[in-house]
């Protein structure tokens, strides 16, 4: 019976994947459709936090609007150095709504390895967790082209790596 369920779910996944790809839908498009169908359903459960599809959509829209207002566009690259968290998903989703490529950088990298990954990706900005801020800034050879700012936990007080503005519009 488990084999049958698994096979059915896999076939269903393939069917939906083909259907979405024929309509040229991105992950962001599919997420918006899912949010429209199930806005109050739990999308992310992480440690003691639960985020509904609507909360993830709202947060990712704030990210997208913020980066759009700063001039980021399709094809730009932003490095994301963040421990596992709901914000990680929301930041990636928000950037993908603009077509911004997110370079996912391992949080364990230091010194030359970290610098190499960031420079080879040709990033315009770096987003990182406040718990990593000392390590990131100390380990990178600071260049004028990078803007650094930590991302702190929480939906309402996230800080992004562009001009150090809060997502809710307040300046630091």
PDB file of C-alpha atoms in Angstrom:
ATOM      1  CA  UNK A   1       0.000   0.000   0.000  1.00  0.00           C
ATOM      2  CA  UNK A   2       2.930   2.370   0.742  1.00  0.00           C
ATOM      3  CA  UNK A   3       4.431   1.612  -2.653  1.00  0.00           C
ATOM      4  CA  UNK A   4       1.126   2.480  -4.316  1.00  0.00           C
ATOM      5  CA  UNK A   5       0.831   5.790  -2.395  1.00  0.00           C
ATOM      6  CA  UNK A   6       4.396   6.721  -3.192  1.00  0.00           C
ATOM      7  CA  UNK A   7       3.965   5.882  -6.869  1.00  0.00           C
ATOM      8  CA  UNK A   8       0.744   7.883  -7.027  1.00  0.00           C
ATOM      9  CA  UNK A   9       2.341  10.916  -5.374  1.00  0.00           C
ATOM     10  CA  UNK A  10       5.343  10.722  -7.677  1.00  0.00           C
ATOM     11  CA  UNK A  11       3.120  10.487 -10.781  1.00  0.00           C
ATOM     12  CA  UNK A  12       1.078  13.443  -9.477  1.00  0.00           C
ATOM     13  CA  UNK A  13       4.266  15.448  -8.952  1.00  0.00           C
ATOM     14  CA  UNK A  14       5.473  14.699 -12.482  1.00  0.00           C
ATOM     15  CA  UNK A  15       2.079  15.632 -13.936  1.00  0.00           C
ATOM     16  CA  UNK A  16       1.992  18.986 -12.131  1.00  0.00           C
ATOM     17  CA  UNK A  17       5.627  19.736 -12.934  1.00  0.00           C
ATOM     18  CA  UNK A  18       5.037  19.181 -16.650  1.00  0.00           C
ATOM     19  CA  UNK A  19       1.835  21.243 -16.529  1.00  0.00           C
ATOM     20  CA  UNK A  20       3.583  24.188 -14.847  1.00  0.00           C
ATOM     21  CA  UNK A  21       6.622  24.019 -17.130  1.00  0.00           C
ATOM     22  CA  UNK A  22       4.408  24.105 -20.239  1.00  0.00           C
ATOM     23  CA  UNK A  23       2.923  27.346 -18.938  1.00  0.00           C
ATOM     24  CA  UNK A  24       6.425  28.737 -18.206  1.00  0.00           C
ATOM     25  CA  UNK A  25       5.641  29.215 -14.527  1.00  0.00           C
ATOM     26  CA  UNK A  26       8.418  29.966 -12.078  1.00  0.00           C
ATOM     27  CA  UNK A  27       8.593  28.766  -8.483  1.00  0.00           C
ATOM     28  CA  UNK A  28       7.358  32.225  -7.444  1.00  0.00           C
ATOM     29  CA  UNK A  29       4.347  31.894  -9.767  1.00  0.00           C
ATOM     30  CA  UNK A  30       3.508  28.460  -8.386  1.00  0.00           C
ATOM     31  CA  UNK A  31       3.880  29.727  -4.823  1.00  0.00           C
ATOM     32  CA  UNK A  32       1.486  32.617  -5.528  1.00  0.00           C
ATOM     33  CA  UNK A  33      -1.089  30.170  -6.927  1.00  0.00           C
ATOM     34  CA  UNK A  34      -0.740  27.992  -3.841  1.00  0.00           C
ATOM     35  CA  UNK A  35      -1.094  31.030  -1.578  1.00  0.00           C
ATOM     36  CA  UNK A  36      -4.299  32.038  -3.369  1.00  0.00           C
ATOM     37  CA  UNK A  37      -5.738  28.558  -2.726  1.00  0.00           C
ATOM     38  CA  UNK A  38      -4.508  28.076   0.854  1.00  0.00           C
ATOM     39  CA  UNK A  39      -3.567  31.427   2.434  1.00  0.00           C
ATOM     40  CA  UNK A  40      -3.972  30.315   6.057  1.00  0.00           C
ATOM     41  CA  UNK A  41      -2.476  26.864   5.665  1.00  0.00           C
ATOM     42  CA  UNK A  42       0.909  26.291   7.320  1.00  0.00           C
ATOM     43  CA  UNK A  43       3.699  26.598   4.756  1.00  0.00           C
ATOM     44  CA  UNK A  44       6.739  26.459   7.043  1.00  0.00           C
ATOM     45  CA  UNK A  45       7.140  24.872  10.441  1.00  0.00           C
ATOM     46  CA  UNK A  46      10.560  25.567  11.909  1.00  0.00           C
ATOM     47  CA  UNK A  47      11.462  24.968  15.535  1.00  0.00           C
ATOM     48  CA  UNK A  48       8.771  26.894  17.463  1.00  0.00           C
ATOM     49  CA  UNK A  49       7.692  29.033  14.503  1.00  0.00           C
ATOM     50  CA  UNK A  50       4.897  28.436  12.036  1.00  0.00           C
ATOM     51  CA  UNK A  51       4.435  30.557   8.926  1.00  0.00           C
ATOM     52  CA  UNK A  52       1.319  30.452   6.780  1.00  0.00           C
ATOM     53  CA  UNK A  53       1.482  30.723   3.004  1.00  0.00           C
ATOM     54  CA  UNK A  54       0.168  34.284   3.291  1.00  0.00           C
ATOM     55  CA  UNK A  55       2.861  35.281   5.792  1.00  0.00           C
ATOM     56  CA  UNK A  56       5.573  33.873   3.529  1.00  0.00           C
ATOM     57  CA  UNK A  57       4.009  35.634   0.532  1.00  0.00           C
ATOM     58  CA  UNK A  58       3.844  38.962   2.398  1.00  0.00           C
ATOM     59  CA  UNK A  59       7.440  38.722   3.610  1.00  0.00           C
ATOM     60  CA  UNK A  60       8.772  37.704   0.189  1.00  0.00           C
ATOM     61  CA  UNK A  61       6.823  40.572  -1.409  1.00  0.00           C
ATOM     62  CA  UNK A  62       8.499  43.002   1.006  1.00  0.00           C
ATOM     63  CA  UNK A  63      11.865  41.588  -0.009  1.00  0.00           C
ATOM     64  CA  UNK A  64      11.015  41.869  -3.720  1.00  0.00           C
ATOM     65  CA  UNK A  65       9.671  45.423  -3.366  1.00  0.00           C
ATOM     66  CA  UNK A  66      12.698  46.525  -1.369  1.00  0.00           C
ATOM     67  CA  UNK A  67      15.206  45.177  -3.865  1.00  0.00           C
ATOM     68  CA  UNK A  68      13.190  46.502  -6.797  1.00  0.00           C
ATOM     69  CA  UNK A  69      13.176  49.976  -5.226  1.00  0.00           C
ATOM     70  CA  UNK A  70      16.962  49.732  -4.963  1.00  0.00           C
ATOM     71  CA  UNK A  71      17.306  49.029  -8.682  1.00  0.00           C
ATOM     72  CA  UNK A  72      17.856  45.278  -8.657  1.00  0.00           C
ATOM     73  CA  UNK A  73      16.563  43.501 -11.746  1.00  0.00           C
ATOM     74  CA  UNK A  74      16.470  40.173 -13.530  1.00  0.00           C
ATOM     75  CA  UNK A  75      19.929  38.666 -13.833  1.00  0.00           C
ATOM     76  CA  UNK A  76      21.513  40.506 -10.893  1.00  0.00           C
ATOM     77  CA  UNK A  77      23.157  38.264  -8.301  1.00  0.00           C
ATOM     78  CA  UNK A  78      22.813  38.546  -4.530  1.00  0.00           C
ATOM     79  CA  UNK A  79      24.709  36.275  -2.136  1.00  0.00           C
ATOM     80  CA  UNK A  80      22.714  34.736   0.720  1.00  0.00           C
ATOM     81  CA  UNK A  81      24.715  33.503   3.703  1.00  0.00           C
ATOM     82  CA  UNK A  82      22.156  32.509   6.304  1.00  0.00           C
ATOM     83  CA  UNK A  83      21.595  29.621   8.682  1.00  0.00           C
ATOM     84  CA  UNK A  84      18.470  27.515   8.188  1.00  0.00           C
ATOM     85  CA  UNK A  85      15.427  29.638   8.973  1.00  0.00           C
ATOM     86  CA  UNK A  86      12.077  30.664   7.479  1.00  0.00           C
ATOM     87  CA  UNK A  87      13.664  33.971   6.484  1.00  0.00           C
ATOM     88  CA  UNK A  88      16.088  32.062   4.248  1.00  0.00           C
ATOM     89  CA  UNK A  89      13.188  30.725   2.170  1.00  0.00           C
ATOM     90  CA  UNK A  90      11.395  34.089   2.121  1.00  0.00           C
ATOM     91  CA  UNK A  91      14.499  35.979   1.026  1.00  0.00           C
ATOM     92  CA  UNK A  92      15.207  33.508  -1.761  1.00  0.00           C
ATOM     93  CA  UNK A  93      11.559  33.551  -2.890  1.00  0.00           C
ATOM     94  CA  UNK A  94      11.389  37.355  -2.810  1.00  0.00           C
ATOM     95  CA  UNK A  95      14.543  37.724  -4.874  1.00  0.00           C
ATOM     96  CA  UNK A  96      13.320  35.125  -7.357  1.00  0.00           C
ATOM     97  CA  UNK A  97      10.144  37.163  -7.925  1.00  0.00           C
ATOM     98  CA  UNK A  98      12.369  39.811  -9.513  1.00  0.00           C
ATOM     99  CA  UNK A  99      14.473  37.324 -11.403  1.00  0.00           C
ATOM    100  CA  UNK A 100      17.432  38.104  -9.151  1.00  0.00           C
ATOM    101  CA  UNK A 101      19.738  35.112  -8.922  1.00  0.00           C
ATOM    102  CA  UNK A 102      20.471  34.073  -5.343  1.00  0.00           C
ATOM    103  CA  UNK A 103      23.931  32.642  -4.758  1.00  0.00           C
ATOM    104  CA  UNK A 104      23.470  30.348  -1.770  1.00  0.00           C
ATOM    105  CA  UNK A 105      26.750  30.456   0.149  1.00  0.00           C
ATOM    106  CA  UNK A 106      27.690  27.884   2.789  1.00  0.00           C
ATOM    107  CA  UNK A 107      27.801  29.464   6.263  1.00  0.00           C
ATOM    108  CA  UNK A 108      30.873  27.406   7.186  1.00  0.00           C
ATOM    109  CA  UNK A 109      33.126  29.022   4.582  1.00  0.00           C
ATOM    110  CA  UNK A 110      35.846  31.390   5.793  1.00  0.00           C
ATOM    111  CA  UNK A 111      38.666  33.502   4.399  1.00  0.00           C
ATOM    112  CA  UNK A 112      39.732  32.702   0.840  1.00  0.00           C
ATOM    113  CA  UNK A 113      36.992  30.107   0.235  1.00  0.00           C
ATOM    114  CA  UNK A 114      34.289  32.556   1.255  1.00  0.00           C
ATOM    115  CA  UNK A 115      35.799  35.371  -0.790  1.00  0.00           C
ATOM    116  CA  UNK A 116      36.156  33.120  -3.821  1.00  0.00           C
ATOM    117  CA  UNK A 117      32.505  31.987  -3.732  1.00  0.00           C
ATOM    118  CA  UNK A 118      31.239  35.544  -3.413  1.00  0.00           C
ATOM    119  CA  UNK A 119      33.529  37.000  -6.061  1.00  0.00           C
ATOM    120  CA  UNK A 120      33.053  34.219  -8.621  1.00  0.00           C
ATOM    121  CA  UNK A 121      29.281  34.705  -8.357  1.00  0.00           C
ATOM    122  CA  UNK A 122      29.752  38.392  -9.229  1.00  0.00           C
ATOM    123  CA  UNK A 123      27.342  39.474  -6.502  1.00  0.00           C
ATOM    124  CA  UNK A 124      25.955  42.986  -6.161  1.00  0.00           C
ATOM    125  CA  UNK A 125      25.025  42.529  -2.492  1.00  0.00           C
ATOM    126  CA  UNK A 126      25.405  40.095   0.368  1.00  0.00           C
ATOM    127  CA  UNK A 127      22.669  39.119   2.810  1.00  0.00           C
ATOM    128  CA  UNK A 128      23.775  37.397   5.994  1.00  0.00           C
ATOM    129  CA  UNK A 129      22.504  36.576   9.461  1.00  0.00           C
ATOM    130  CA  UNK A 130      23.279  38.901  12.331  1.00  0.00           C
ATOM    131  CA  UNK A 131      24.883  35.935  14.103  1.00  0.00           C
ATOM    132  CA  UNK A 132      27.399  35.764  11.238  1.00  0.00           C
ATOM    133  CA  UNK A 133      28.053  39.491  10.851  1.00  0.00           C
ATOM    134  CA  UNK A 134      31.369  39.578  12.695  1.00  0.00           C
ATOM    135  CA  UNK A 135      32.687  36.514  10.889  1.00  0.00           C
ATOM    136  CA  UNK A 136      31.558  37.651   7.445  1.00  0.00           C
ATOM    137  CA  UNK A 137      32.896  41.201   7.628  1.00  0.00           C
ATOM    138  CA  UNK A 138      36.159  40.123   9.288  1.00  0.00           C
ATOM    139  CA  UNK A 139      36.788  37.341   6.755  1.00  0.00           C
ATOM    140  CA  UNK A 140      36.041  39.282   3.589  1.00  0.00           C
ATOM    141  CA  UNK A 141      38.380  41.701   1.926  1.00  0.00           C
ATOM    142  CA  UNK A 142      35.923  44.572   1.804  1.00  0.00           C
ATOM    143  CA  UNK A 143      35.307  45.985  -1.649  1.00  0.00           C
ATOM    144  CA  UNK A 144      33.497  49.215  -2.498  1.00  0.00           C
ATOM    145  CA  UNK A 145      31.014  47.346  -4.684  1.00  0.00           C
ATOM    146  CA  UNK A 146      29.546  45.380  -1.777  1.00  0.00           C
ATOM    147  CA  UNK A 147      26.934  46.576   0.665  1.00  0.00           C
ATOM    148  CA  UNK A 148      26.867  44.720   3.958  1.00  0.00           C
ATOM    149  CA  UNK A 149      24.042  44.503   6.462  1.00  0.00           C
ATOM    150  CA  UNK A 150      22.846  41.721   8.737  1.00  0.00           C
ATOM    151  CA  UNK A 151      19.459  40.037   8.556  1.00  0.00           C
ATOM    152  CA  UNK A 152      17.991  39.641  12.013  1.00  0.00           C
ATOM    153  CA  UNK A 153      15.314  37.116  12.882  1.00  0.00           C
ATOM    154  CA  UNK A 154      11.658  38.078  12.702  1.00  0.00           C
ATOM    155  CA  UNK A 155       9.190  39.093  10.028  1.00  0.00           C
ATOM    156  CA  UNK A 156       8.798  42.726  11.046  1.00  0.00           C
ATOM    157  CA  UNK A 157      12.396  43.715  11.666  1.00  0.00           C
ATOM    158  CA  UNK A 158      14.436  42.133   8.894  1.00  0.00           C
ATOM    159  CA  UNK A 159      17.332  44.155   7.599  1.00  0.00           C
ATOM    160  CA  UNK A 160      18.548  43.611   4.059  1.00  0.00           C
ATOM    161  CA  UNK A 161      21.932  44.101   2.497  1.00  0.00           C
ATOM    162  CA  UNK A 162      21.007  47.198   0.543  1.00  0.00           C
ATOM    163  CA  UNK A 163      21.396  50.644   2.091  1.00  0.00           C
ATOM    164  CA  UNK A 164      20.586  49.150   5.512  1.00  0.00           C
ATOM    165  CA  UNK A 165      16.867  49.949   5.322  1.00  0.00           C
ATOM    166  CA  UNK A 166      14.311  48.037   7.301  1.00  0.00           C
ATOM    167  CA  UNK A 167      11.721  46.249   5.211  1.00  0.00           C
ATOM    168  CA  UNK A 168       8.914  48.182   6.854  1.00  0.00           C
ATOM    169  CA  UNK A 169      10.373  51.410   5.463  1.00  0.00           C
ATOM    170  CA  UNK A 170      12.088  52.772   8.577  1.00  0.00           C
ATOM    171  CA  UNK A 171      15.721  53.748   8.306  1.00  0.00           C
ATOM    172  CA  UNK A 172      18.275  52.574  10.825  1.00  0.00           C
TER     173      UNK A 172
END
